[in-house]
């Protein structure tokens, strides 16, 4: 198949899922065309089946807000037409689903029928999408998609609840490439960070409010009163200055390292004992899955799709959003020497269920389905 993938090329989970999906499909022999405004973060190598088309924006003094959606739709038209794509798969509804709708209509006027699959990732529904500024367009463009997927059952339900959707939404969970995300021997790194054998606790996010990084720091502060530990924070974002201030107030700066945006997050996860994800909203929790693949148990909130990933009491614990006391108790339980090895083993076993090889065929099935409907719609039906 020749597939166009539209996504945000940045560090966010939706971009990661889209890029890894494209890479996985290319390995299986599909021809993948990424259409984005810059090279996706994890697409930094050459492969014969992978193509990249940059969306160009012409600046003009009149444009207080450059019309990205129009440039994107025009690029989609171009790529579908000249690369003869079979379908478009857009990740994150805003503005990708509506740009795809526009491209589809333009192509239709040129006699080309291109099916569109939209994957909903989370905040496009639970936060930004349901805002009145976007909701009518989001509702319309989801309904106009030929296939719709959501990354968890929770997100599927949220979508039906907040929008008037009249089509089936299929759940296709996030996935992980276990060849990349696996525990590596990084003992020298561990020794450097925890010279006295302190337990290593990791959190990865884009430091937005919705991630509740302050809960991470407060949980760590409480853990540290019982258990010697260090906290590694991977990622960056708007909340970081506030978090640095909080560490200073709690006088824990010496035990907290802000590592910034790291590409090789699996190296940090390889030395971790525990991963914290206390998010306010989390449609799936890809970062937690990547941690589990590296044999790191997770203490998370019960937001969104997290309970679909973290099996309570088996590979970690799921606690009410904001209940830092319960999260601390659960974390201390996991970190006990007699419990930790089993939790680590269970974390890996759970992650294996979400291996890319199990999830990719589900997306291929969605593609087959929309293409078979397309084939029927292009048949010449006698009048
Ligand atoms: O979590 C983020 O802030 C990034 C965000 C995104 O849209 O890029 O991630 C969302 O999509 C991921 C991949 O499907 C999910 O694993 C995350 O749970 C989801 N984030 C939220 O719902 C907050």
XYZ file of C-alpha atoms and ligand atoms in Angstrom:
406
model
C 0.000 0.000 0.000
C 1.041 3.604 -0.523
C 0.133 5.501 2.622
C 0.400 9.192 3.476
C 0.951 9.832 7.201
C 0.203 13.279 8.609
C 1.316 14.075 12.159
C 3.043 16.520 14.474
C 6.747 15.902 14.018
C 7.673 16.854 17.585
C 8.424 14.865 20.745
C 4.719 14.354 21.642
C 3.235 10.876 21.843
C 1.028 11.240 18.771
C 4.030 12.108 16.602
C 6.004 9.204 18.050
C 3.175 6.730 17.394
C 2.719 8.043 13.832
C 6.436 7.888 13.066
C 6.963 4.438 14.561
C 3.867 3.193 12.738
C 5.234 4.514 9.434
C 8.630 2.957 10.084
C 7.036 -0.377 10.987
C 4.803 -0.361 7.913
C 7.772 0.523 5.685
C 9.660 -2.481 7.095
C 6.712 -4.645 6.064
C 7.005 -3.366 2.480
C 4.444 -0.542 2.421
C 5.470 2.771 0.841
C 5.122 5.500 3.462
C 4.967 9.233 2.770
C 5.224 11.503 5.809
C 3.621 14.920 5.332
C 4.611 17.321 8.132
C 6.089 20.781 8.714
C 9.492 19.382 9.702
C 11.355 16.074 9.777
C 9.752 13.833 12.475
C 12.066 13.438 15.480
C 12.426 9.680 15.145
C 12.826 9.741 11.332
C 16.530 10.430 11.126
C 17.748 7.663 8.798
C 17.356 6.485 5.220
C 14.998 3.699 4.157
C 13.924 2.909 0.606
C 10.226 2.796 1.559
C 10.135 6.047 3.542
C 9.520 9.481 2.024
C 9.226 12.881 3.633
C 7.289 15.846 2.225
C 7.651 19.151 4.010
C 4.685 21.500 4.247
C 5.946 24.887 3.097
C 4.462 28.076 4.437
C 4.856 31.246 2.416
C 4.975 34.192 4.841
C 2.910 37.251 3.911
C 2.567 40.484 5.940
C -1.230 40.239 5.944
C -1.191 36.891 7.749
C -1.272 37.503 11.494
C -1.895 33.726 11.667
C -0.251 31.849 8.764
C -2.871 29.438 7.310
C -1.075 26.156 8.027
C -4.183 24.082 7.391
C -4.415 25.353 3.808
C -0.745 24.695 3.130
C -1.126 21.208 4.589
C -4.245 20.437 2.528
C -2.498 21.644 -0.633
C 0.526 19.455 0.132
C -1.736 16.443 0.722
C -3.425 17.033 -2.649
C -0.035 17.198 -4.312
C 1.398 14.097 -2.676
C -1.740 11.970 -3.158
C -1.920 12.990 -6.813
C 1.702 12.635 -7.859
C 2.776 9.779 -5.580
C -0.495 7.967 -6.306
C -1.284 7.237 -2.644
C -3.932 4.690 -1.673
C -4.944 6.394 1.567
C -4.186 9.132 4.056
C -3.753 8.393 7.756
C -3.881 11.539 9.897
C -2.818 11.583 13.545
C -4.371 14.085 15.992
C -7.640 15.578 14.807
C -6.670 19.262 14.958
C -6.082 20.465 12.272
C -5.134 17.286 10.436
C -8.613 15.754 10.059
C -10.156 18.934 8.664
C -7.185 19.559 6.341
C -7.613 15.972 5.104
C -11.310 16.610 4.479
C -10.440 19.641 2.378
C -7.790 17.681 0.439
C -10.266 14.843 -0.107
C -12.860 17.215 -1.591
C -10.325 18.860 -3.888
C -9.116 15.465 -5.096
C -12.707 14.328 -5.596
C -13.233 17.251 -7.974
C -10.279 15.872 -9.923
C -11.732 12.344 -10.071
C -9.551 10.894 -7.289
C -11.147 9.115 -4.336
C -8.776 9.053 -1.364
C -9.920 7.394 1.884
C -8.934 9.136 5.128
C -8.242 7.384 8.431
C -8.144 9.629 11.513
C -6.470 8.513 14.722
C -7.535 10.355 17.868
C -4.724 10.630 20.394
C -6.062 12.402 23.451
C -5.925 16.121 23.984
C -7.377 16.626 20.490
C -10.566 15.291 22.143
C -10.260 15.678 25.906
C -8.764 19.165 26.074
C -8.362 21.277 22.922
C -10.933 19.605 20.700
C -13.938 20.051 22.938
C -13.264 23.779 23.263
C -16.060 25.694 21.500
C -13.479 27.321 19.205
C -12.824 23.982 17.535
C -15.632 21.551 18.427
C -17.870 21.991 15.329
C -14.936 21.477 12.955
C -13.602 18.535 14.954
C -17.034 16.859 15.019
C -17.554 17.381 11.299
C -14.118 16.193 10.202
C -14.220 13.085 12.420
C -17.629 12.189 10.956
C -16.271 12.715 7.445
C -13.311 10.346 8.004
C -13.598 6.936 6.334
C -11.990 5.199 9.307
C -11.600 6.412 12.888
C -9.381 4.933 15.562
C -8.754 5.928 19.181
C -5.752 4.876 21.248
C -7.837 3.555 24.147
C -11.361 2.527 25.063
C -11.454 5.477 27.440
C -10.712 7.915 24.609
C -13.316 6.216 22.426
C -15.932 6.770 25.152
C -14.799 10.380 25.711
C -15.182 11.051 21.998
C -18.745 9.734 21.897
C -19.541 11.684 25.047
C -18.195 15.064 23.924
C -18.976 14.999 20.199
C -21.918 13.937 18.096
C -20.121 11.107 16.282
C -22.252 8.859 14.113
C -19.564 6.410 13.029
C -17.714 3.464 14.536
C -14.514 4.255 16.360
C -12.076 1.343 16.610
C -9.659 1.086 19.515
C -6.045 0.502 18.502
C -3.808 0.857 21.536
C -0.369 2.452 21.494
C 2.534 0.085 20.877
C 6.246 -0.214 21.554
C 9.196 -1.538 19.592
C 10.751 -4.029 22.002
C 13.922 -4.203 19.896
C 14.600 -0.594 20.825
C 12.953 -0.326 24.233
C 14.647 -3.006 26.294
C 16.739 -2.942 29.428
C 20.359 -2.328 28.460
C 23.447 -2.901 30.584
C 24.160 0.646 31.787
C 25.727 -0.103 35.163
C 28.335 2.670 34.815
C 25.522 5.190 34.309
C 23.637 3.855 37.305
C 26.746 4.006 39.504
C 27.357 7.606 38.487
C 23.822 8.656 39.355
C 23.214 6.561 42.450
C 26.662 5.918 43.944
C 25.185 4.696 47.250
C 22.657 2.399 45.578
C 19.812 4.921 45.863
C 16.649 3.845 44.024
C 16.141 5.603 40.700
C 12.768 7.091 39.886
C 11.993 8.430 36.411
C 9.320 10.655 34.889
C 9.116 11.595 31.219
C 6.774 14.205 29.798
C 6.400 17.495 27.993
C 5.963 19.306 31.320
C 2.497 20.592 30.577
C 0.052 21.212 33.450
C -1.961 18.134 32.506
C 1.052 15.928 33.449
C 1.004 17.087 37.104
C 4.791 17.094 37.385
C 4.412 18.780 40.773
C 2.800 15.537 41.993
C 5.891 13.663 40.751
C 8.114 15.941 42.797
C 5.921 15.732 45.899
C 5.737 11.917 45.687
C 9.515 11.782 45.325
C 9.926 14.119 48.294
C 7.824 11.763 50.430
C 9.510 8.584 49.157
C 12.893 10.048 50.002
C 11.917 10.425 53.652
C 11.831 6.612 53.933
C 13.935 5.361 51.050
C 17.165 6.861 49.652
C 16.335 7.752 46.047
C 17.120 9.998 43.110
C 14.671 11.480 40.594
C 15.420 11.788 36.879
C 13.125 14.075 34.906
C 13.213 13.664 31.132
C 11.615 16.233 28.815
C 10.929 19.915 28.948
C 8.012 22.321 28.697
C 6.118 25.231 30.219
C 5.979 23.859 33.780
C 9.723 23.378 34.143
C 10.610 26.697 35.837
C 7.839 26.130 38.397
C 9.121 22.610 39.028
C 12.674 23.821 39.565
C 11.321 26.325 42.099
C 9.376 23.573 43.878
C 12.534 21.459 44.159
C 14.340 24.428 45.704
C 11.489 24.989 48.203
C 11.502 21.316 49.201
C 15.326 21.376 49.374
C 15.711 18.321 47.174
C 17.671 19.847 44.265
C 20.726 17.641 44.911
C 18.656 14.520 44.337
C 16.715 15.689 41.293
C 18.184 15.866 37.784
C 16.403 17.689 34.951
C 17.762 15.901 31.872
C 15.874 17.863 29.182
C 14.662 16.436 25.885
C 16.585 13.218 25.402
C 16.413 11.105 22.274
C 17.743 7.935 23.880
C 15.225 7.805 26.729
C 15.598 4.005 26.805
C 19.103 4.474 28.253
C 17.693 6.335 31.246
C 14.844 3.832 31.598
C 17.436 1.033 31.629
C 18.664 2.117 35.055
C 15.279 3.018 36.532
C 13.467 1.227 39.375
C 10.153 3.049 39.113
C 8.263 5.274 36.658
C 5.752 7.878 37.831
C 2.845 9.111 35.693
C 0.321 11.007 37.859
C -1.374 12.767 34.885
C -4.658 14.650 35.092
C -5.549 13.338 31.623
C -3.823 10.562 29.709
C -5.544 8.826 26.837
C -3.099 5.900 26.915
C 0.317 6.730 28.406
C 2.915 5.790 25.806
C 5.780 6.928 28.045
C 4.635 4.457 30.730
C 4.536 1.638 28.162
C 8.091 2.466 27.050
C 9.186 2.325 30.698
C 7.512 -1.054 31.208
C 9.262 -2.403 28.110
C 12.525 -1.529 29.906
C 11.342 -3.538 32.943
C 10.306 -0.508 34.967
C 7.123 -0.799 37.071
C 4.730 2.161 36.986
C 2.750 4.081 39.589
C 0.172 6.106 37.706
C -3.052 7.981 38.166
C -6.310 6.410 37.047
C -6.810 9.035 34.339
C -8.170 8.088 30.910
C -6.655 4.953 29.412
C -3.953 4.371 32.049
C -5.931 1.541 33.736
C -6.041 -0.187 30.317
C -2.243 -0.362 30.437
C -1.154 -0.557 34.076
C -2.544 -3.683 35.716
C -3.093 -2.629 39.332
C -0.930 -4.585 41.771
C 0.775 -6.554 38.983
C 3.075 -4.324 36.927
C 2.529 -1.272 39.099
C -0.342 0.550 40.748
C -3.164 2.839 39.624
C -4.253 5.541 42.099
C -6.807 8.383 42.076
C -5.616 11.557 40.338
C -3.946 13.846 42.876
C -3.672 11.235 45.651
C 0.064 11.662 46.183
C -0.111 9.945 49.568
C -1.453 6.706 48.057
C 1.004 6.958 45.172
C 3.873 7.300 47.666
C 2.704 4.256 49.668
C 2.417 2.182 46.497
C 5.807 3.360 45.250
C 7.468 2.398 48.534
C 5.830 -1.023 48.348
C 7.204 -1.645 44.858
C 10.675 -0.428 45.835
C 11.039 -3.010 48.627
C 13.793 -5.464 47.730
C 11.469 -8.471 48.040
C 8.862 -6.938 45.664
C 10.854 -5.112 43.027
C 12.090 -8.086 40.909
C 8.556 -9.478 40.409
C 7.123 -6.059 39.495
C 9.933 -5.561 36.959
C 9.248 -8.956 35.404
C 5.516 -8.277 35.248
C 6.105 -4.848 33.683
C 8.000 -6.439 30.800
C 5.391 -9.171 30.353
C 2.628 -6.548 30.144
C 4.619 -4.433 27.656
C 5.102 -7.487 25.446
C 1.339 -7.544 24.866
C 1.689 -4.123 23.197
C 4.605 -5.097 20.964
C 4.512 -3.378 17.592
C 4.135 -6.762 15.877
C 0.769 -7.245 17.621
C -0.610 -3.757 16.927
C 0.543 -3.054 13.349
C -1.786 -5.664 11.811
C -4.711 -3.907 13.517
C -3.943 -0.697 11.615
C -3.475 -2.703 8.400
C -6.933 -4.213 8.962
C -8.409 -0.702 9.305
C -6.722 0.271 6.019
C -8.043 -2.863 4.266
C -11.524 -2.072 5.494
C -11.618 1.533 4.222
C -10.019 0.488 0.932
C -12.580 -2.252 0.350
C -15.392 0.292 0.840
C -13.590 2.629 -1.553
C -13.365 -0.153 -4.174
C -17.099 -0.746 -3.928
C -17.820 2.985 -4.229
C -15.784 3.237 -7.448
C -17.594 0.321 -9.135
C -19.749 1.359 -12.098
C -23.244 0.617 -10.827
C -25.748 0.224 -13.707
C -28.557 2.850 -13.431
O 0.906 13.347 26.237
C 1.172 14.330 25.572
O 1.245 15.412 26.061
C 1.406 14.210 24.100
C 0.193 13.706 23.434
C 0.201 13.954 21.959
O -0.881 14.206 21.486
O 1.200 13.926 21.262
O 0.050 12.330 23.768
C -1.210 11.756 23.592
O -1.030 10.734 22.633
C -0.215 9.636 23.041
C -0.063 8.696 21.862
O -1.274 8.203 21.435
C -0.836 8.965 24.277
O -0.052 7.878 24.698
C -0.925 10.009 25.398
O -1.563 9.403 26.505
C -1.729 11.210 24.936
N -1.668 12.264 25.949
C -2.759 12.689 26.610
O -3.858 12.228 26.463
C -2.520 13.791 27.594
